[in-house]
Amino acid sequence: MMKTLFLQAPSFEGFDGGAGSRYQAKREIKSFWFPTWLAQPAALVPGSKLIDAPPARISLKDVLDDQAKEGYELCVMHTSTPSFASDVKVAEAMKQANPKLKIGFIGAKVAVEAEKSLKAAPVVDFVARNEFDFTIKEVAEGRDWAEIDGISYRNEAGELVHNRDRAILENMDELPYVTEVYKQNLRLEDYFIGYLQHPYISIYTGRGCKSRCTFCLWPQTVGGHRYRTRSVGHVIEEIKLAKKHYPQVKEFFFDDDTFTDDLPRAEAIARELGKLGVTWSCNAKANVPYETLKVLKENGLRLLLVGYESGNQQILHNIKKGMRIEVAKKFTSDCHKLGIKIHGTFIMGLPGETHETIEETIRYATEINPHTIQVSLAAPYPGTFLFDQAVENGWLDIEHAELIDEHGVQMAPLHYPHLSHLEIFAAVEVMYRRFYFRRSKILSILNEMIRSPQMLVRRLREGVEFFQFLRERHQVAG
């Protein structure tokens, strides 16, 4: 087995590039997801090490020093469209320090642009496409690359070779627990998410999503549209292990694209979690029936992360969301009745966006009133229907399609004849201000802070970070 380093490379200050995040960018407040997509193959490679540089504040010098000390033979780096250029520079520094080091990239970016990525980065020896867990395991075992499904690589003659795709993983229980990798390599307290209790842990209980949202990166690139799941017992055993390793954890988050895609399974897992007495949250679609919500709440569910995206029905049709506004409103009302908190996510600049639909979305958000919100800019990632649609319709200048600026702040790459990218960019701040600077929301936040000294400190810190985020956005707009 090759001595292997799994690396989330040093990047922009505060940049959340972990594979768990939907949009790789600097967040409104300090936020870091667990690097689960790196931890999963790491769990298959005995003796490997995982470095998640951004949340741990590990510099390139630190990584190079570690490399000199450990003498790695293989480095597997997770990359993304926004961070690719920066990640390549890190790979170049590592290869310069050790020319014998084999470097492979994983992630949605290289899964859909394998040849383009290898041509743009001669320092990279191979990329692993699609689901890459067992692909990386076989590389680390020293197998002949010509015999490994799912990789594209540069052979000894410098030619690019694309092996056949790896068969999609059907038995998800074949994957070992990522919790062991977390325990050995990560500092739990480095990971913050504004709407989750701290400290938290996130894991996947399955892959794939039935929905066909045109903008969503993971199902269209590496996960697929079939929800393939771990067995209930397999999930619960990992939660038990995590409780043993991390008794200080206050919340478990299931980062499946849509944990509620399989309602009977979600209820079965919830009932087992209820026996363990844990607090948990998950991603959900805004169509879960009241009866299921009640079962989940009675068994420890605290919060649902829900992608509302827009308050305009036609935009939801345009992005193939498969959601009716009236259904989402009833779902949200049911959550309020049951005491389930919601972190609602919205996107500005989707196809069909106008000044009127922006206003409609803001009014919608204030009406349904989730506990917290996240407002993102439509991000046309390569490999998504939205990217192809934007290029075909001239909404995206392909030569200037940057998704973030030089500081890692998300930009607005899309524009329409009736709506400029600057107007779309500005709409994010308008929505944040109008949602959070309402008297009722301010009083709610103050009440939360008064009842919990920890929440008081946390909200004050987040407030400082939020206004710093707004200042940085103004610099981008300027």
Tab-separated table of C-alpha atoms in Angstrom:
chain	number	residue	atom	x	y	z
A	1	MET	CA	0.000	0.000	0.000
A	2	MET	CA	1.414	3.392	-1.015
A	3	LYS	CA	1.914	5.950	1.726
A	4	THR	CA	-0.991	8.240	0.940
A	5	LEU	CA	-2.022	11.787	1.821
A	6	PHE	CA	-5.603	12.934	1.256
A	7	LEU	CA	-5.566	16.719	1.001
A	8	GLN	CA	-8.057	19.558	0.994
A	9	ALA	CA	-5.494	22.140	-0.073
A	10	PRO	CA	-4.770	25.504	1.548
A	11	SER	CA	-6.818	28.107	-0.257
A	12	PHE	CA	-8.500	31.456	0.291
A	13	GLU	CA	-8.910	32.589	3.894
A	14	GLY	CA	-12.202	31.155	5.141
A	15	PHE	CA	-12.890	29.294	1.871
A	16	ASP	CA	-15.241	26.334	2.361
A	17	GLY	CA	-14.112	23.993	-0.391
A	18	GLY	CA	-15.005	20.743	1.310
A	19	ALA	CA	-16.957	18.246	-0.722
A	20	GLY	CA	-19.852	18.485	1.679
A	21	SER	CA	-20.676	22.016	0.605
A	22	ARG	CA	-23.058	22.694	-2.266
A	23	TYR	CA	-21.285	25.877	-3.315
A	24	GLN	CA	-17.545	26.157	-2.854
A	25	ALA	CA	-17.089	29.733	-1.681
A	26	LYS	CA	-16.444	31.952	1.297
A	27	ARG	CA	-19.550	31.983	3.460
A	28	GLU	CA	-21.523	34.781	5.081
A	29	ILE	CA	-20.336	33.527	8.441
A	30	LYS	CA	-17.543	31.132	9.332
A	31	SER	CA	-18.648	27.751	7.979
A	32	PHE	CA	-16.822	24.514	7.308
A	33	TRP	CA	-18.294	21.187	6.258
A	34	PHE	CA	-16.529	17.933	7.018
A	35	PRO	CA	-14.457	16.654	4.051
A	36	THR	CA	-16.525	13.483	3.792
A	37	TRP	CA	-15.778	12.771	0.131
A	38	LEU	CA	-12.057	12.706	1.003
A	39	ALA	CA	-12.555	10.816	4.251
A	40	GLN	CA	-14.447	8.005	2.512
A	41	PRO	CA	-11.577	6.799	0.274
A	42	ALA	CA	-9.146	7.539	3.123
A	43	ALA	CA	-11.054	4.980	5.189
A	44	LEU	CA	-10.247	2.408	2.493
A	45	VAL	CA	-6.495	3.083	2.554
A	46	PRO	CA	-4.867	1.823	5.772
A	47	GLY	CA	-2.226	4.129	7.218
A	48	SER	CA	-3.280	7.119	5.126
A	49	LYS	CA	-3.541	10.654	6.446
A	50	LEU	CA	-6.162	13.328	5.817
A	51	ILE	CA	-5.314	17.038	5.977
A	52	ASP	CA	-8.206	19.495	5.703
A	53	ALA	CA	-6.154	22.668	5.484
A	54	PRO	CA	-8.687	25.577	5.431
A	55	PRO	CA	-10.560	24.924	8.698
A	56	ALA	CA	-7.372	23.840	10.475
A	57	ARG	CA	-5.565	26.980	9.188
A	58	ILE	CA	-2.791	24.825	7.747
A	59	SER	CA	-0.557	26.702	5.307
A	60	LEU	CA	1.205	25.429	2.211
A	61	LYS	CA	4.467	25.521	4.149
A	62	ASP	CA	2.899	23.293	6.802
A	63	VAL	CA	1.798	20.820	4.120
A	64	LEU	CA	5.266	20.779	2.539
A	65	ASP	CA	6.886	20.291	5.940
A	66	ASP	CA	4.545	17.379	6.623
A	67	GLN	CA	5.346	15.900	3.226
A	68	ALA	CA	9.098	16.139	3.905
A	69	LYS	CA	8.607	14.423	7.247
A	70	GLU	CA	6.250	11.657	6.131
A	71	GLY	CA	7.594	10.904	2.641
A	72	TYR	CA	4.254	10.389	0.892
A	73	GLU	CA	4.190	8.388	-2.330
A	74	LEU	CA	0.669	9.382	-3.333
A	75	CYS	CA	-1.334	12.573	-2.779
A	76	VAL	CA	-5.066	12.673	-3.515
A	77	MET	CA	-6.504	16.187	-3.655
A	78	HIS	CA	-10.131	17.209	-3.771
A	79	THR	CA	-10.698	20.069	-6.191
A	80	SER	CA	-13.590	22.141	-7.516
A	81	THR	CA	-14.190	24.563	-10.355
A	82	PRO	CA	-13.614	27.655	-8.152
A	83	SER	CA	-10.508	26.287	-6.435
A	84	PHE	CA	-8.900	24.402	-9.338
A	85	ALA	CA	-6.236	26.993	-10.233
A	86	SER	CA	-5.248	27.386	-6.590
A	87	ASP	CA	-5.159	23.616	-6.054
A	88	VAL	CA	-2.896	23.170	-9.082
A	89	LYS	CA	-0.401	25.631	-7.574
A	90	VAL	CA	-0.331	23.566	-4.379
A	91	ALA	CA	0.215	20.404	-6.430
A	92	GLU	CA	3.090	22.088	-8.293
A	93	ALA	CA	4.770	23.020	-5.016
A	94	MET	CA	4.425	19.480	-3.720
A	95	LYS	CA	5.760	17.931	-6.911
A	96	GLN	CA	8.685	20.346	-6.935
A	97	ALA	CA	9.547	19.287	-3.398
A	98	ASN	CA	9.217	15.601	-4.320
A	99	PRO	CA	9.274	14.834	-8.079
A	100	LYS	CA	8.482	11.158	-7.410
A	101	LEU	CA	5.175	11.991	-5.720
A	102	LYS	CA	2.106	10.813	-7.652
A	103	ILE	CA	-0.713	13.357	-7.529
A	104	GLY	CA	-4.363	12.620	-8.296
A	105	PHE	CA	-7.365	14.950	-8.287
A	106	ILE	CA	-10.931	13.998	-7.362
A	107	GLY	CA	-14.186	15.955	-7.355
A	108	ALA	CA	-17.001	16.990	-9.668
A	109	LYS	CA	-14.756	19.343	-11.646
A	110	VAL	CA	-12.417	16.596	-12.857
A	111	ALA	CA	-15.194	14.012	-13.105
A	112	VAL	CA	-16.830	15.946	-15.939
A	113	GLU	CA	-13.730	17.642	-17.376
A	114	ALA	CA	-11.082	14.948	-17.062
A	115	GLU	CA	-9.175	15.681	-20.260
A	116	LYS	CA	-9.468	19.448	-19.945
A	117	SER	CA	-8.226	19.299	-16.344
A	118	LEU	CA	-5.229	17.106	-17.165
A	119	LYS	CA	-4.256	19.332	-20.085
A	120	ALA	CA	-4.529	22.428	-17.901
A	121	ALA	CA	-2.439	20.862	-15.116
A	122	PRO	CA	0.573	18.846	-16.352
A	123	VAL	CA	1.599	18.367	-12.711
A	124	VAL	CA	-1.439	16.133	-12.105
A	125	ASP	CA	-0.735	12.482	-12.870
A	126	PHE	CA	-4.336	11.228	-12.871
A	127	VAL	CA	-7.915	12.147	-12.072
A	128	ALA	CA	-10.545	9.780	-10.690
A	129	ARG	CA	-13.959	10.214	-12.241
A	130	ASN	CA	-17.470	9.574	-10.920
A	131	GLU	CA	-17.576	7.644	-7.629
A	132	PHE	CA	-13.915	7.338	-6.893
A	133	ASP	CA	-13.675	5.547	-3.514
A	134	PHE	CA	-12.540	2.129	-4.737
A	135	THR	CA	-10.703	3.694	-7.676
A	136	ILE	CA	-8.406	5.471	-5.231
A	137	LYS	CA	-8.064	2.326	-3.127
A	138	GLU	CA	-6.785	0.424	-6.167
A	139	VAL	CA	-4.342	3.218	-7.069
A	140	ALA	CA	-3.003	3.191	-3.484
A	141	GLU	CA	-2.610	-0.579	-3.659
A	142	GLY	CA	-0.185	-0.066	-6.512
A	143	ARG	CA	-2.253	-1.684	-9.243
A	144	ASP	CA	-1.362	-1.063	-12.874
A	145	TRP	CA	-3.275	2.076	-13.853
A	146	ALA	CA	-4.261	0.506	-17.170
A	147	GLU	CA	-6.348	-1.988	-15.196
A	148	ILE	CA	-8.151	0.501	-12.947
A	149	ASP	CA	-11.676	1.505	-13.938
A	150	GLY	CA	-12.708	5.126	-13.541
A	151	ILE	CA	-9.408	6.950	-14.006
A	152	SER	CA	-7.957	9.227	-16.634
A	153	TYR	CA	-4.196	9.509	-16.547
A	154	ARG	CA	-1.028	10.572	-18.249
A	155	ASN	CA	1.016	7.516	-19.295
A	156	GLU	CA	4.814	7.305	-19.492
A	157	ALA	CA	4.753	8.732	-23.018
A	158	GLY	CA	2.777	11.727	-21.769
A	159	GLU	CA	-0.375	10.627	-23.573
A	160	LEU	CA	-3.770	11.008	-21.938
A	161	VAL	CA	-5.610	7.731	-21.359
A	162	HIS	CA	-9.250	7.405	-20.267
A	163	ASN	CA	-10.170	4.014	-18.828
A	164	ARG	CA	-13.746	2.785	-18.851
A	165	ASP	CA	-16.120	4.131	-16.192
A	166	ARG	CA	-16.272	2.392	-12.854
A	167	ALA	CA	-19.540	0.603	-12.144
A	168	ILE	CA	-21.718	2.574	-9.785
A	169	LEU	CA	-21.619	1.374	-6.189
A	170	GLU	CA	-24.861	-0.395	-5.299
A	171	ASN	CA	-24.114	-1.823	-1.850
A	172	MET	CA	-23.353	1.291	0.169
A	173	ASP	CA	-22.636	-0.825	3.256
A	174	GLU	CA	-19.350	-1.765	1.564
A	175	LEU	CA	-18.035	1.670	2.523
A	176	PRO	CA	-16.309	1.839	5.916
A	177	TYR	CA	-17.232	4.463	8.505
A	178	VAL	CA	-15.742	7.920	7.945
A	179	THR	CA	-15.958	8.619	11.677
A	180	GLU	CA	-12.724	6.711	12.266
A	181	VAL	CA	-10.927	8.981	9.775
A	182	TYR	CA	-12.402	12.071	11.434
A	183	LYS	CA	-11.179	10.862	14.822
A	184	GLN	CA	-7.638	10.208	13.615
A	185	ASN	CA	-7.134	13.316	11.503
A	186	LEU	CA	-9.524	16.167	12.278
A	187	ARG	CA	-10.205	18.534	15.140
A	188	LEU	CA	-13.956	18.519	15.710
A	189	GLU	CA	-14.105	22.081	16.968
A	190	ASP	CA	-12.719	23.437	13.659
A	191	TYR	CA	-16.033	22.745	11.951
A	192	PHE	CA	-18.802	25.340	12.189
A	193	ILE	CA	-22.138	25.673	10.425
A	194	GLY	CA	-24.219	28.675	11.444
A	195	TYR	CA	-27.521	26.819	11.756
A	196	LEU	CA	-26.144	23.671	13.447
A	197	GLN	CA	-25.301	23.252	17.105
A	198	HIS	CA	-21.591	23.236	17.867
A	199	PRO	CA	-19.772	20.924	17.806
A	200	TYR	CA	-21.482	18.855	15.142
A	201	ILE	CA	-20.606	15.918	12.863
A	202	SER	CA	-21.878	15.318	9.333
A	203	ILE	CA	-21.972	12.007	7.499
A	204	TYR	CA	-23.679	10.566	4.421
A	205	THR	CA	-26.179	7.740	4.749
A	206	GLY	CA	-26.631	7.443	0.997
A	207	ARG	CA	-25.805	8.964	-2.384
A	208	GLY	CA	-27.844	10.292	-5.248
A	209	CYS	CA	-30.993	12.384	-5.479
A	210	LYS	CA	-34.268	11.742	-7.275
A	211	SER	CA	-34.757	15.431	-8.045
A	212	ARG	CA	-33.594	16.897	-11.355
A	213	CYS	CA	-32.737	20.457	-10.317
A	214	THR	CA	-30.795	21.913	-13.230
A	215	PHE	CA	-28.272	23.767	-11.060
A	216	CYS	CA	-27.419	21.086	-8.495
A	217	LEU	CA	-23.869	19.844	-8.890
A	218	TRP	CA	-23.563	16.479	-7.159
A	219	PRO	CA	-26.396	14.373	-8.647
A	220	GLN	CA	-25.426	15.482	-12.169
A	221	THR	CA	-21.727	14.702	-11.762
A	222	VAL	CA	-20.733	12.077	-9.209
A	223	GLY	CA	-23.829	10.978	-7.278
A	224	GLY	CA	-26.491	10.199	-9.852
A	225	HIS	CA	-30.261	10.396	-9.637
A	226	ARG	CA	-30.916	7.116	-7.861
A	227	TYR	CA	-30.865	7.350	-4.083
A	228	ARG	CA	-28.598	4.475	-3.040
A	229	THR	CA	-28.559	4.025	0.706
A	230	ARG	CA	-26.751	2.384	3.566
A	231	SER	CA	-28.829	0.012	5.656
A	232	VAL	CA	-30.482	1.383	8.773
A	233	GLY	CA	-28.300	-0.800	11.001
A	234	HIS	CA	-25.106	0.338	9.277
A	235	VAL	CA	-26.002	3.998	9.861
A	236	ILE	CA	-26.948	3.475	13.492
A	237	GLU	CA	-23.742	1.583	14.272
A	238	GLU	CA	-21.718	4.512	12.962
A	239	ILE	CA	-23.716	6.937	15.103
A	240	LYS	CA	-22.985	4.749	18.137
A	241	LEU	CA	-19.289	4.797	17.250
A	242	ALA	CA	-19.334	8.558	16.791
A	243	LYS	CA	-21.019	9.021	20.178
A	244	LYS	CA	-18.248	6.938	21.731
A	245	HIS	CA	-15.455	8.856	19.979
A	246	TYR	CA	-17.064	12.279	20.424
A	247	PRO	CA	-19.224	12.494	23.549
A	248	GLN	CA	-19.146	16.289	23.184
A	249	VAL	CA	-21.061	16.278	19.881
A	250	LYS	CA	-24.348	18.173	20.172
A	251	GLU	CA	-25.798	17.400	16.752
A	252	PHE	CA	-25.494	14.894	13.911
A	253	PHE	CA	-26.185	16.089	10.379
A	254	PHE	CA	-27.056	13.726	7.531
A	255	ASP	CA	-25.626	15.364	4.416
A	256	ASP	CA	-27.418	13.185	1.851
A	257	ASP	CA	-28.701	15.398	-0.975
A	258	THR	CA	-32.265	14.617	0.114
A	259	PHE	CA	-32.441	12.406	3.201
A	260	THR	CA	-36.241	12.408	2.933
A	261	ASP	CA	-36.267	10.868	-0.568
A	262	ASP	CA	-37.069	7.534	1.139
A	263	LEU	CA	-39.678	8.318	3.804
A	264	PRO	CA	-40.053	4.818	5.358
A	265	ARG	CA	-36.274	4.576	5.721
A	266	ALA	CA	-36.061	8.086	7.195
A	267	GLU	CA	-38.686	7.131	9.779
A	268	ALA	CA	-36.886	3.850	10.568
A	269	ILE	CA	-33.570	5.640	11.138
A	270	ALA	CA	-35.326	8.294	13.222
A	271	ARG	CA	-36.856	5.715	15.544
A	272	GLU	CA	-33.434	4.162	16.161
A	273	LEU	CA	-31.901	7.591	16.747
A	274	GLY	CA	-34.666	8.276	19.223
A	275	LYS	CA	-33.569	5.257	21.251
A	276	LEU	CA	-30.034	6.681	21.334
A	277	GLY	CA	-31.282	10.067	22.507
A	278	VAL	CA	-29.330	12.054	19.914
A	279	THR	CA	-30.182	15.385	18.320
A	280	TRP	CA	-29.982	15.358	14.539
A	281	SER	CA	-30.758	17.325	11.369
A	282	CYS	CA	-30.767	16.624	7.642
A	283	ASN	CA	-31.406	17.883	4.105
A	284	ALA	CA	-35.057	17.639	3.069
A	285	LYS	CA	-37.368	18.565	0.237
A	286	ALA	CA	-40.283	20.843	1.116
A	287	ASN	CA	-42.889	18.126	0.588
A	288	VAL	CA	-42.504	15.835	3.619
A	289	PRO	CA	-45.985	14.955	4.971
A	290	TYR	CA	-47.017	16.000	8.477
A	291	GLU	CA	-47.193	12.404	9.730
A	292	THR	CA	-43.551	11.762	8.815
A	293	LEU	CA	-42.413	15.106	10.205
A	294	LYS	CA	-44.078	14.195	13.495
A	295	VAL	CA	-42.226	10.871	13.696
A	296	LEU	CA	-38.907	12.573	12.931
A	297	LYS	CA	-39.481	15.340	15.486
A	298	GLU	CA	-40.490	12.886	18.215
A	299	ASN	CA	-37.216	11.042	17.661
A	300	GLY	CA	-34.682	13.853	17.918
A	301	LEU	CA	-34.986	15.857	14.684
A	302	ARG	CA	-34.103	19.490	15.371
A	303	LEU	CA	-33.686	21.164	11.984
A	304	LEU	CA	-34.249	20.616	8.282
A	305	LEU	CA	-32.114	22.209	5.577
A	306	VAL	CA	-34.556	22.987	2.783
A	307	GLY	CA	-33.863	24.275	-0.718
A	308	TYR	CA	-36.726	26.649	-1.548
A	309	GLU	CA	-34.609	28.382	-4.240
A	310	SER	CA	-37.287	30.868	-5.377
A	311	GLY	CA	-40.711	32.191	-4.501
A	312	ASN	CA	-41.753	32.233	-8.139
A	313	GLN	CA	-43.489	29.123	-9.457
A	314	GLN	CA	-42.317	29.579	-13.043
A	315	ILE	CA	-38.670	29.729	-11.964
A	316	LEU	CA	-39.174	26.482	-10.047
A	317	HIS	CA	-40.540	24.964	-13.246
A	318	ASN	CA	-37.596	26.390	-15.222
A	319	ILE	CA	-35.062	24.662	-12.963
A	320	LYS	CA	-37.073	21.408	-12.815
A	321	LYS	CA	-37.418	21.676	-9.057
A	322	GLY	CA	-40.547	19.545	-9.000
A	323	MET	CA	-42.088	21.609	-6.218
A	324	ARG	CA	-45.318	23.587	-5.874
A	325	ILE	CA	-45.251	26.787	-3.832
A	326	GLU	CA	-48.456	25.856	-1.988
A	327	VAL	CA	-46.978	22.448	-1.013
A	328	ALA	CA	-43.825	24.119	0.314
A	329	LYS	CA	-45.934	26.596	2.303
A	330	LYS	CA	-47.939	23.818	3.959
A	331	PHE	CA	-44.759	21.854	4.715
A	332	THR	CA	-43.207	24.931	6.329
A	333	SER	CA	-46.335	25.602	8.348
A	334	ASP	CA	-46.303	21.990	9.551
A	335	CYS	CA	-42.671	22.356	10.656
A	336	HIS	CA	-43.527	25.506	12.584
A	337	LYS	CA	-46.414	23.710	14.320
A	338	LEU	CA	-44.165	20.815	15.317
A	339	GLY	CA	-41.289	23.014	16.454
A	340	ILE	CA	-38.913	21.867	13.708
A	341	LYS	CA	-36.490	24.627	12.761
A	342	ILE	CA	-35.734	25.277	9.098
A	343	HIS	CA	-32.641	26.660	7.422
A	344	GLY	CA	-33.987	27.776	4.060
A	345	THR	CA	-31.751	28.205	1.038
A	346	PHE	CA	-32.547	30.548	-1.845
A	347	ILE	CA	-30.784	31.328	-5.113
A	348	MET	CA	-30.726	34.626	-6.977
A	349	GLY	CA	-30.257	34.736	-10.754
A	350	LEU	CA	-31.828	31.471	-11.884
A	351	PRO	CA	-33.323	31.308	-15.405
A	352	GLY	CA	-36.425	33.493	-15.553
A	353	GLU	CA	-35.229	35.863	-12.814
A	354	THR	CA	-36.455	39.448	-13.068
A	355	HIS	CA	-36.682	42.416	-10.722
A	356	GLU	CA	-40.246	41.283	-10.002
A	357	THR	CA	-39.332	37.671	-9.190
A	358	ILE	CA	-36.545	38.849	-6.875
A	359	GLU	CA	-39.113	40.867	-4.963
A	360	GLU	CA	-41.471	37.877	-4.995
A	361	THR	CA	-38.803	35.624	-3.462
A	362	ILE	CA	-37.997	38.130	-0.722
A	363	ARG	CA	-41.690	38.450	0.192
A	364	TYR	CA	-42.043	34.658	0.104
A	365	ALA	CA	-39.110	34.136	2.465
A	366	THR	CA	-40.425	36.646	4.982
A	367	GLU	CA	-43.910	35.101	4.771
A	368	ILE	CA	-42.878	31.480	5.402
A	369	ASN	CA	-40.201	32.713	7.849
A	370	PRO	CA	-37.644	29.907	8.211
A	371	HIS	CA	-35.437	30.183	11.281
A	372	THR	CA	-32.397	31.140	9.175
A	373	ILE	CA	-31.677	31.551	5.475
A	374	GLN	CA	-28.822	31.289	3.004
A	375	VAL	CA	-28.935	33.328	-0.196
A	376	SER	CA	-26.611	32.168	-2.975
A	377	LEU	CA	-25.964	33.282	-6.526
A	378	ALA	CA	-26.853	30.954	-9.381
A	379	ALA	CA	-23.628	29.059	-10.058
A	380	PRO	CA	-23.386	27.332	-13.464
A	381	TYR	CA	-20.936	24.526	-12.699
A	382	PRO	CA	-19.571	22.519	-15.644
A	383	GLY	CA	-21.416	19.231	-15.889
A	384	THR	CA	-24.800	20.709	-14.982
A	385	PHE	CA	-27.779	21.369	-17.244
A	386	LEU	CA	-27.665	25.011	-16.094
A	387	PHE	CA	-24.116	25.426	-17.412
A	388	ASP	CA	-24.991	24.086	-20.867
A	389	GLN	CA	-28.209	26.121	-20.919
A	390	ALA	CA	-26.387	29.322	-19.961
A	391	VAL	CA	-23.721	28.869	-22.634
A	392	GLU	CA	-26.298	28.035	-25.309
A	393	ASN	CA	-28.430	31.093	-24.498
A	394	GLY	CA	-25.570	33.544	-24.050
A	395	TRP	CA	-26.254	34.078	-20.344
A	396	LEU	CA	-22.651	33.167	-19.466
A	397	ASP	CA	-19.491	34.712	-20.861
A	398	ILE	CA	-17.462	31.518	-21.078
A	399	GLU	CA	-14.179	33.461	-21.164
A	400	HIS	CA	-15.063	35.271	-17.947
A	401	ALA	CA	-17.064	32.662	-16.068
A	402	GLU	CA	-15.372	32.958	-12.675
A	403	LEU	CA	-17.558	31.773	-9.805
A	404	ILE	CA	-15.526	33.502	-7.083
A	405	ASP	CA	-13.198	36.491	-6.876
A	406	GLU	CA	-9.569	36.457	-5.751
A	407	HIS	CA	-10.692	36.387	-2.099
A	408	GLY	CA	-13.099	33.449	-2.483
A	409	VAL	CA	-16.299	35.555	-2.427
A	410	GLN	CA	-19.050	34.205	-4.695
A	411	MET	CA	-19.666	36.207	-7.868
A	412	ALA	CA	-22.670	36.433	-10.198
A	413	PRO	CA	-21.544	34.964	-13.528
A	414	LEU	CA	-24.985	34.859	-15.165
A	415	HIS	CA	-26.671	37.815	-16.823
A	416	TYR	CA	-29.829	38.291	-18.841
A	417	PRO	CA	-30.960	40.957	-21.342
A	418	HIS	CA	-33.264	42.431	-18.708
A	419	LEU	CA	-31.097	41.779	-15.618
A	420	SER	CA	-27.376	42.406	-15.290
A	421	HIS	CA	-24.971	40.340	-13.210
A	422	LEU	CA	-24.445	43.373	-10.938
A	423	GLU	CA	-28.176	43.605	-10.259
A	424	ILE	CA	-28.291	39.898	-9.444
A	425	PHE	CA	-25.246	40.278	-7.183
A	426	ALA	CA	-26.851	43.184	-5.318
A	427	ALA	CA	-30.084	41.234	-4.755
A	428	VAL	CA	-28.345	38.897	-2.289
A	429	GLU	CA	-27.616	41.668	0.203
A	430	VAL	CA	-31.063	43.192	-0.274
A	431	MET	CA	-32.671	39.876	0.625
A	432	TYR	CA	-30.461	39.320	3.668
A	433	ARG	CA	-31.182	42.786	5.023
A	434	ARG	CA	-34.916	42.606	4.485
A	435	PHE	CA	-35.176	39.134	6.018
A	436	TYR	CA	-32.993	39.638	9.078
A	437	PHE	CA	-33.565	43.329	9.820
A	438	ARG	CA	-37.260	42.855	10.586
A	439	ARG	CA	-38.418	43.634	14.105
A	440	SER	CA	-39.843	40.122	14.626
A	441	LYS	CA	-36.651	38.404	13.449
A	442	ILE	CA	-34.409	40.668	15.516
A	443	LEU	CA	-36.525	39.971	18.617
A	444	SER	CA	-36.357	36.227	17.888
A	445	ILE	CA	-32.573	36.308	17.658
A	446	LEU	CA	-32.274	38.421	20.823
A	447	ASN	CA	-34.528	35.994	22.705
A	448	GLU	CA	-32.336	33.114	21.545
A	449	MET	CA	-29.228	34.928	22.783
A	450	ILE	CA	-30.759	35.795	26.156
A	451	ARG	CA	-31.719	32.175	26.824
A	452	SER	CA	-28.281	30.765	25.998
A	453	PRO	CA	-24.906	32.287	26.954
A	454	GLN	CA	-23.228	30.105	24.316
A	455	MET	CA	-25.651	31.352	21.669
A	456	LEU	CA	-25.018	34.939	22.796
A	457	VAL	CA	-21.292	34.597	22.109
A	458	ARG	CA	-21.907	32.716	18.883
A	459	ARG	CA	-24.444	35.168	17.430
A	460	LEU	CA	-22.234	38.144	18.268
A	461	ARG	CA	-19.320	36.496	16.449
A	462	GLU	CA	-21.528	35.640	13.504
A	463	GLY	CA	-22.816	39.211	13.378
A	464	VAL	CA	-19.273	40.549	13.068
A	465	GLU	CA	-18.490	37.988	10.346
A	466	PHE	CA	-21.700	38.797	8.465
A	467	PHE	CA	-20.963	42.516	8.262
A	468	GLN	CA	-17.393	41.730	7.212
A	469	PHE	CA	-18.885	39.546	4.485
A	470	LEU	CA	-21.038	42.462	3.306
A	471	ARG	CA	-18.001	44.754	3.201
A	472	GLU	CA	-16.124	42.229	1.059
A	473	ARG	CA	-19.099	41.969	-1.301
A	474	HIS	CA	-19.091	45.744	-1.700
A	475	GLN	CA	-15.432	45.552	-2.682
A	476	VAL	CA	-16.290	42.947	-5.318
A	477	ALA	CA	-19.149	45.076	-6.649
A	478	GLY	CA	-16.931	48.167	-6.677
